[in-house]
Amino acid sequence: MFLWLQNKALLTMLFIFAGVAMGCANASAPKDATATPARKPTIVFMTDFGTANDAVAICRAVIAGIAPDARVMDITHQVTPFQIEEASRFLYGVTPYYPAGTVFLVVVDPGVGTSRKAVIVKSKKGQFFVVPDNGLVSAVIDRDGFEGAREITNQHWMIQAAISSTFHGRDIFSPAAAHLAEGWDYTIAGPEVPQLVRLTGKTAEVEAKGITGEIIGLDDPYGSLITDVSKEDLESLGYSLDDKVTVQVNKKPVTLPYVKTFMNVPVGASLLYVDSRGRVGIAVNQGNYSKKFSIEPPATLFIPRKNSTARHK
């Protein structure tokens, strides 16, 4: 009898130890990755508001009040005031690096308070654009395709207060972007907009004598000139790396070495190069070409064909 009781006690202890061991094993087991909640879409924000006032902070506060878990990232808030073309160029350059579902909130809106529409645009890539209907998304839609657009007229998509006639960034665009990030269906924001306002971008013209183009912007803070001439257009004129290229900027000729990068010329020397977006640029190595030569966009540009002696008129 005593031996049987000993065996029973031993078995009981073994069961207890086994249960504790199993509990520890379960506690230390890795979590199932599929159980991780999906991240909300990112809101990517750009304006011409600058940083010397509270406008950007107010828009962010409106977003936080509606979508507190949304991640908000900035392109810039230093778009040259009222320059829709510049904002369109920045947007075109940034969007390829974000996934489907991203919400782009862009407020460069010289027509605020007028009959221009506030819209949500969806591209065929699955990205959303909360913008004034002034051509901001033309270049992106031309590249990525047009899925649909809605005018923002549903009051539930706006700030729940009186709507200002001069600050739709706070009252309409920011709330709409936040609701998209919360998963709201953009098709209920308002009526369909079958045709958006188009912005015709500046493009260089390749002619028999050469390329006629423009200086369309500055790569600040460096002051390098951004042109509307592509690498392919430049090379179609017969130029290759290490050639000397005589260009006319505002009809004044300047001869520049065509090089791969800035340090291929001495510090302080000028150069012609192809920038990271595939456009021809003009710069000073460790200097500011715009300030040094008093060139501000818009400015005219002409590049003759290689070995051409024809004069541009």
PDB file of N, CA, C and O in Angstrom, residues 68-117:
ATOM      1  N   PRO A  68      -6.192  59.409 -35.719  1.00  0.00           N
ATOM      2  CA  PRO A  68      -5.049  59.567 -34.813  1.00  0.00           C
ATOM      3  C   PRO A  68      -3.914  58.589 -35.064  1.00  0.00           C
ATOM      4  O   PRO A  68      -2.772  58.852 -34.676  1.00  0.00           O
ATOM      5  N   ASP A  69      -4.191  57.463 -35.710  1.00  0.00           N
ATOM      6  CA  ASP A  69      -3.152  56.464 -35.951  1.00  0.00           C
ATOM      7  C   ASP A  69      -2.518  56.589 -37.334  1.00  0.00           C
ATOM      8  O   ASP A  69      -1.617  55.815 -37.673  1.00  0.00           O
ATOM      9  N   ALA A  70      -2.975  57.536 -38.127  1.00  0.00           N
ATOM     10  CA  ALA A  70      -2.433  57.681 -39.478  1.00  0.00           C
ATOM     11  C   ALA A  70      -1.023  58.255 -39.430  1.00  0.00           C
ATOM     12  O   ALA A  70      -0.729  59.152 -38.628  1.00  0.00           O
ATOM     13  N   ARG A  71      -0.166  57.751 -40.299  1.00  0.00           N
ATOM     14  CA  ARG A  71       1.183  58.294 -40.439  1.00  0.00           C
ATOM     15  C   ARG A  71       1.141  59.401 -41.484  1.00  0.00           C
ATOM     16  O   ARG A  71       0.651  59.209 -42.588  1.00  0.00           O
ATOM     17  N   VAL A  72       1.655  60.581 -41.136  1.00  0.00           N
ATOM     18  CA  VAL A  72       1.675  61.718 -42.056  1.00  0.00           C
ATOM     19  C   VAL A  72       3.126  62.042 -42.395  1.00  0.00           C
ATOM     20  O   VAL A  72       3.949  62.266 -41.504  1.00  0.00           O
ATOM     21  N   MET A  73       3.429  62.041 -43.687  1.00  0.00           N
ATOM     22  CA  MET A  73       4.769  62.365 -44.158  1.00  0.00           C
ATOM     23  C   MET A  73       4.683  63.592 -45.065  1.00  0.00           C
ATOM     24  O   MET A  73       3.636  63.870 -45.660  1.00  0.00           O
ATOM     25  N   ASP A  74       5.772  64.331 -45.154  1.00  0.00           N
ATOM     26  CA  ASP A  74       5.783  65.568 -45.925  1.00  0.00           C
ATOM     27  C   ASP A  74       6.625  65.428 -47.187  1.00  0.00           C
ATOM     28  O   ASP A  74       7.695  64.804 -47.167  1.00  0.00           O
ATOM     29  N   ILE A  75       6.138  66.040 -48.278  1.00  0.00           N
ATOM     30  CA  ILE A  75       6.987  66.249 -49.452  1.00  0.00           C
ATOM     31  C   ILE A  75       7.736  67.562 -49.225  1.00  0.00           C
ATOM     32  O   ILE A  75       8.941  67.577 -49.055  1.00  0.00           O
ATOM     33  N   THR A  76       6.993  68.659 -49.182  1.00  0.00           N
ATOM     34  CA  THR A  76       7.538  69.964 -48.830  1.00  0.00           C
ATOM     35  C   THR A  76       6.363  70.890 -48.570  1.00  0.00           C
ATOM     36  O   THR A  76       5.252  70.664 -49.071  1.00  0.00           O
ATOM     37  N   HIS A  77       6.624  71.932 -47.811  1.00  0.00           N
ATOM     38  CA  HIS A  77       5.650  73.008 -47.647  1.00  0.00           C
ATOM     39  C   HIS A  77       6.239  74.320 -48.154  1.00  0.00           C
ATOM     40  O   HIS A  77       5.752  75.405 -47.821  1.00  0.00           O
ATOM     41  N   GLN A  78       7.292  74.180 -48.973  1.00  0.00           N
ATOM     42  CA  GLN A  78       7.989  75.337 -49.535  1.00  0.00           C
ATOM     43  C   GLN A  78       7.791  75.435 -51.041  1.00  0.00           C
ATOM     44  O   GLN A  78       8.635  76.029 -51.728  1.00  0.00           O
ATOM     45  N   VAL A  79       6.708  74.873 -51.574  1.00  0.00           N
ATOM     46  CA  VAL A  79       6.392  75.110 -52.981  1.00  0.00           C
ATOM     47  C   VAL A  79       6.299  76.617 -53.194  1.00  0.00           C
ATOM     48  O   VAL A  79       5.725  77.336 -52.365  1.00  0.00           O
ATOM     49  N   THR A  80       6.874  77.101 -54.284  1.00  0.00           N
ATOM     50  CA  THR A  80       6.760  78.526 -54.585  1.00  0.00           C
ATOM     51  C   THR A  80       5.279  78.908 -54.605  1.00  0.00           C
ATOM     52  O   THR A  80       4.480  78.244 -55.271  1.00  0.00           O
ATOM     53  N   PRO A  81       4.880  79.922 -53.835  1.00  0.00           N
ATOM     54  CA  PRO A  81       3.453  80.241 -53.719  1.00  0.00           C
ATOM     55  C   PRO A  81       2.741  80.342 -55.066  1.00  0.00           C
ATOM     56  O   PRO A  81       3.237  80.976 -55.998  1.00  0.00           O
ATOM     57  N   PHE A  82       1.617  79.647 -55.144  1.00  0.00           N
ATOM     58  CA  PHE A  82       0.701  79.648 -56.285  1.00  0.00           C
ATOM     59  C   PHE A  82       1.226  78.877 -57.500  1.00  0.00           C
ATOM     60  O   PHE A  82       0.541  78.827 -58.521  1.00  0.00           O
ATOM     61  N   GLN A  83       2.389  78.247 -57.409  1.00  0.00           N
ATOM     62  CA  GLN A  83       2.996  77.608 -58.578  1.00  0.00           C
ATOM     63  C   GLN A  83       2.524  76.164 -58.704  1.00  0.00           C
ATOM     64  O   GLN A  83       3.150  75.224 -58.198  1.00  0.00           O
ATOM     65  N   ILE A  84       1.394  75.989 -59.380  1.00  0.00           N
ATOM     66  CA  ILE A  84       0.803  74.666 -59.573  1.00  0.00           C
ATOM     67  C   ILE A  84       1.758  73.765 -60.356  1.00  0.00           C
ATOM     68  O   ILE A  84       1.891  72.571 -60.050  1.00  0.00           O
ATOM     69  N   GLU A  85       2.427  74.316 -61.358  1.00  0.00           N
ATOM     70  CA  GLU A  85       3.346  73.518 -62.180  1.00  0.00           C
ATOM     71  C   GLU A  85       4.473  72.926 -61.340  1.00  0.00           C
ATOM     72  O   GLU A  85       4.854  71.765 -61.519  1.00  0.00           O
ATOM     73  N   GLU A  86       5.000  73.704 -60.400  1.00  0.00           N
ATOM     74  CA  GLU A  86       6.078  73.214 -59.545  1.00  0.00           C
ATOM     75  C   GLU A  86       5.587  72.098 -58.633  1.00  0.00           C
ATOM     76  O   GLU A  86       6.249  71.063 -58.485  1.00  0.00           O
ATOM     77  N   ALA A  87       4.413  72.284 -58.044  1.00  0.00           N
ATOM     78  CA  ALA A  87       3.847  71.247 -57.187  1.00  0.00           C
ATOM     79  C   ALA A  87       3.573  69.975 -57.979  1.00  0.00           C
ATOM     80  O   ALA A  87       3.821  68.861 -57.500  1.00  0.00           O
ATOM     81  N   SER A  88       3.096  70.129 -59.206  1.00  0.00           N
ATOM     82  CA  SER A  88       2.837  68.968 -60.063  1.00  0.00           C
ATOM     83  C   SER A  88       4.120  68.211 -60.349  1.00  0.00           C
ATOM     84  O   SER A  88       4.144  66.970 -60.350  1.00  0.00           O
ATOM     85  N   ARG A  89       5.201  68.935 -60.565  1.00  0.00           N
ATOM     86  CA  ARG A  89       6.500  68.302 -60.844  1.00  0.00           C
ATOM     87  C   ARG A  89       6.994  67.525 -59.625  1.00  0.00           C
ATOM     88  O   ARG A  89       7.492  66.398 -59.745  1.00  0.00           O
ATOM     89  N   PHE A  90       6.865  68.112 -58.437  1.00  0.00           N
ATOM     90  CA  PHE A  90       7.273  67.414 -57.213  1.00  0.00           C
ATOM     91  C   PHE A  90       6.437  66.149 -56.997  1.00  0.00           C
ATOM     92  O   PHE A  90       6.961  65.095 -56.634  1.00  0.00           O
ATOM     93  N   LEU A  91       5.117  66.278 -57.198  1.00  0.00           N
ATOM     94  CA  LEU A  91       4.227  65.139 -56.999  1.00  0.00           C
ATOM     95  C   LEU A  91       4.571  64.011 -57.968  1.00  0.00           C
ATOM     96  O   LEU A  91       4.614  62.830 -57.578  1.00  0.00           O
ATOM     97  N   TYR A  92       4.822  64.352 -59.202  1.00  0.00           N
ATOM     98  CA  TYR A  92       5.188  63.369 -60.229  1.00  0.00           C
ATOM     99  C   TYR A  92       6.462  62.623 -59.839  1.00  0.00           C
ATOM    100  O   TYR A  92       6.584  61.409 -60.059  1.00  0.00           O
ATOM    101  N   GLY A  93       7.409  63.337 -59.241  1.00  0.00           N
ATOM    102  CA  GLY A  93       8.671  62.712 -58.865  1.00  0.00           C
ATOM    103  C   GLY A  93       8.581  61.806 -57.652  1.00  0.00           C
ATOM    104  O   GLY A  93       9.327  60.830 -57.539  1.00  0.00           O
ATOM    105  N   VAL A  94       7.632  62.083 -56.752  1.00  0.00           N
ATOM    106  CA  VAL A  94       7.551  61.372 -55.473  1.00  0.00           C
ATOM    107  C   VAL A  94       6.682  60.118 -55.540  1.00  0.00           C
ATOM    108  O   VAL A  94       6.996  59.089 -54.924  1.00  0.00           O
ATOM    109  N   THR A  95       5.582  60.180 -56.273  1.00  0.00           N
ATOM    110  CA  THR A  95       4.565  59.120 -56.191  1.00  0.00           C
ATOM    111  C   THR A  95       5.061  57.713 -56.535  1.00  0.00           C
ATOM    112  O   THR A  95       4.540  56.748 -55.951  1.00  0.00           O
ATOM    113  N   PRO A  96       6.039  57.523 -57.437  1.00  0.00           N
ATOM    114  CA  PRO A  96       6.444  56.145 -57.733  1.00  0.00           C
ATOM    115  C   PRO A  96       7.009  55.388 -56.540  1.00  0.00           C
ATOM    116  O   PRO A  96       7.057  54.157 -56.555  1.00  0.00           O
ATOM    117  N   TYR A  97       7.422  56.091 -55.499  1.00  0.00           N
ATOM    118  CA  TYR A  97       8.081  55.440 -54.369  1.00  0.00           C
ATOM    119  C   TYR A  97       7.118  55.080 -53.246  1.00  0.00           C
ATOM    120  O   TYR A  97       7.549  54.565 -52.200  1.00  0.00           O
ATOM    121  N   TYR A  98       5.820  55.327 -53.443  1.00  0.00           N
ATOM    122  CA  TYR A  98       4.818  54.977 -52.444  1.00  0.00           C
ATOM    123  C   TYR A  98       3.898  53.883 -52.980  1.00  0.00           C
ATOM    124  O   TYR A  98       3.639  53.820 -54.179  1.00  0.00           O
ATOM    125  N   PRO A  99       3.349  53.048 -52.100  1.00  0.00           N
ATOM    126  CA  PRO A  99       2.521  51.923 -52.547  1.00  0.00           C
ATOM    127  C   PRO A  99       1.090  52.334 -52.855  1.00  0.00           C
ATOM    128  O   PRO A  99       0.661  53.458 -52.569  1.00  0.00           O
ATOM    129  N   ALA A 100       0.346  51.397 -53.423  1.00  0.00           N
ATOM    130  CA  ALA A 100      -1.095  51.576 -53.610  1.00  0.00           C
ATOM    131  C   ALA A 100      -1.744  51.850 -52.263  1.00  0.00           C
ATOM    132  O   ALA A 100      -1.308  51.342 -51.228  1.00  0.00           O
ATOM    133  N   GLY A 101      -2.774  52.672 -52.278  1.00  0.00           N
ATOM    134  CA  GLY A 101      -3.476  53.023 -51.053  1.00  0.00           C
ATOM    135  C   GLY A 101      -2.986  54.297 -50.401  1.00  0.00           C
ATOM    136  O   GLY A 101      -3.670  54.861 -49.545  1.00  0.00           O
ATOM    137  N   THR A 102      -1.805  54.772 -50.782  1.00  0.00           N
ATOM    138  CA  THR A 102      -1.271  56.012 -50.215  1.00  0.00           C
ATOM    139  C   THR A 102      -2.203  57.178 -50.558  1.00  0.00           C
ATOM    140  O   THR A 102      -2.748  57.265 -51.653  1.00  0.00           O
ATOM    141  N   VAL A 103      -2.369  58.081 -49.607  1.00  0.00           N
ATOM    142  CA  VAL A 103      -3.223  59.262 -49.782  1.00  0.00           C
ATOM    143  C   VAL A 103      -2.323  60.494 -49.913  1.00  0.00           C
ATOM    144  O   VAL A 103      -1.606  60.847 -48.965  1.00  0.00           O
ATOM    145  N   PHE A 104      -2.337  61.130 -51.063  1.00  0.00           N
ATOM    146  CA  PHE A 104      -1.549  62.344 -51.283  1.00  0.00           C
ATOM    147  C   PHE A 104      -2.455  63.557 -51.066  1.00  0.00           C
ATOM    148  O   PHE A 104      -3.467  63.728 -51.746  1.00  0.00           O
ATOM    149  N   LEU A 105      -2.087  64.374 -50.101  1.00  0.00           N
ATOM    150  CA  LEU A 105      -2.820  65.582 -49.745  1.00  0.00           C
ATOM    151  C   LEU A 105      -2.003  66.771 -50.227  1.00  0.00           C
ATOM    152  O   LEU A 105      -0.930  67.053 -49.680  1.00  0.00           O
ATOM    153  N   VAL A 106      -2.472  67.454 -51.270  1.00  0.00           N
ATOM    154  CA  VAL A 106      -1.700  68.543 -51.873  1.00  0.00           C
ATOM    155  C   VAL A 106      -2.577  69.790 -51.937  1.00  0.00           C
ATOM    156  O   VAL A 106      -3.630  69.787 -52.577  1.00  0.00           O
ATOM    157  N   VAL A 107      -2.124  70.842 -51.271  1.00  0.00           N
ATOM    158  CA  VAL A 107      -2.879  72.096 -51.240  1.00  0.00           C
ATOM    159  C   VAL A 107      -2.005  73.219 -51.789  1.00  0.00           C
ATOM    160  O   VAL A 107      -1.247  73.857 -51.054  1.00  0.00           O
ATOM    161  N   VAL A 108      -2.073  73.404 -53.087  1.00  0.00           N
ATOM    162  CA  VAL A 108      -1.518  74.578 -53.765  1.00  0.00           C
ATOM    163  C   VAL A 108      -2.701  75.106 -54.564  1.00  0.00           C
ATOM    164  O   VAL A 108      -3.049  74.563 -55.606  1.00  0.00           O
ATOM    165  N   ASP A 109      -3.340  76.138 -54.046  1.00  0.00           N
ATOM    166  CA  ASP A 109      -4.734  76.403 -54.405  1.00  0.00           C
ATOM    167  C   ASP A 109      -5.010  77.893 -54.590  1.00  0.00           C
ATOM    168  O   ASP A 109      -5.749  78.497 -53.806  1.00  0.00           O
ATOM    169  N   PRO A 110      -4.438  78.499 -55.642  1.00  0.00           N
ATOM    170  CA  PRO A 110      -4.712  79.926 -55.845  1.00  0.00           C
ATOM    171  C   PRO A 110      -6.175  80.228 -56.119  1.00  0.00           C
ATOM    172  O   PRO A 110      -6.610  81.370 -55.957  1.00  0.00           O
ATOM    173  N   GLY A 111      -6.971  79.229 -56.494  1.00  0.00           N
ATOM    174  CA  GLY A 111      -8.389  79.433 -56.763  1.00  0.00           C
ATOM    175  C   GLY A 111      -9.294  79.144 -55.585  1.00  0.00           C
ATOM    176  O   GLY A 111     -10.509  78.992 -55.766  1.00  0.00           O
ATOM    177  N   VAL A 112      -8.735  79.054 -54.372  1.00  0.00           N
ATOM    178  CA  VAL A 112      -9.539  78.717 -53.201  1.00  0.00           C
ATOM    179  C   VAL A 112     -10.720  79.674 -53.064  1.00  0.00           C
ATOM    180  O   VAL A 112     -10.594  80.885 -53.254  1.00  0.00           O
ATOM    181  N   GLY A 113     -11.892  79.126 -52.751  1.00  0.00           N
ATOM    182  CA  GLY A 113     -13.078  79.938 -52.544  1.00  0.00           C
ATOM    183  C   GLY A 113     -13.849  80.269 -53.802  1.00  0.00           C
ATOM    184  O   GLY A 113     -14.927  80.868 -53.732  1.00  0.00           O
ATOM    185  N   THR A 114     -13.325  79.862 -54.972  1.00  0.00           N
ATOM    186  CA  THR A 114     -14.014  80.102 -56.234  1.00  0.00           C
ATOM    187  C   THR A 114     -14.808  78.851 -56.622  1.00  0.00           C
ATOM    188  O   THR A 114     -14.984  77.936 -55.815  1.00  0.00           O
ATOM    189  N   SER A 115     -15.224  78.802 -57.875  1.00  0.00           N
ATOM    190  CA  SER A 115     -16.011  77.659 -58.338  1.00  0.00           C
ATOM    191  C   SER A 115     -15.163  76.424 -58.621  1.00  0.00           C
ATOM    192  O   SER A 115     -15.710  75.376 -58.996  1.00  0.00           O
ATOM    193  N   ARG A 116     -13.855  76.497 -58.464  1.00  0.00           N
ATOM    194  CA  ARG A 116     -13.027  75.311 -58.690  1.00  0.00           C
ATOM    195  C   ARG A 116     -13.434  74.211 -57.716  1.00  0.00           C
ATOM    196  O   ARG A 116     -13.813  74.471 -56.586  1.00  0.00           O
ATOM    197  N   LYS A 117     -13.344  72.979 -58.149  1.00  0.00           N
ATOM    198  CA  LYS A 117     -13.800  71.852 -57.332  1.00  0.00           C
ATOM    199  C   LYS A 117     -12.699  71.377 -56.376  1.00  0.00           C
ATOM    200  O   LYS A 117     -11.509  71.464 -56.689  1.00  0.00           O
TER     201      LYS A 117
END
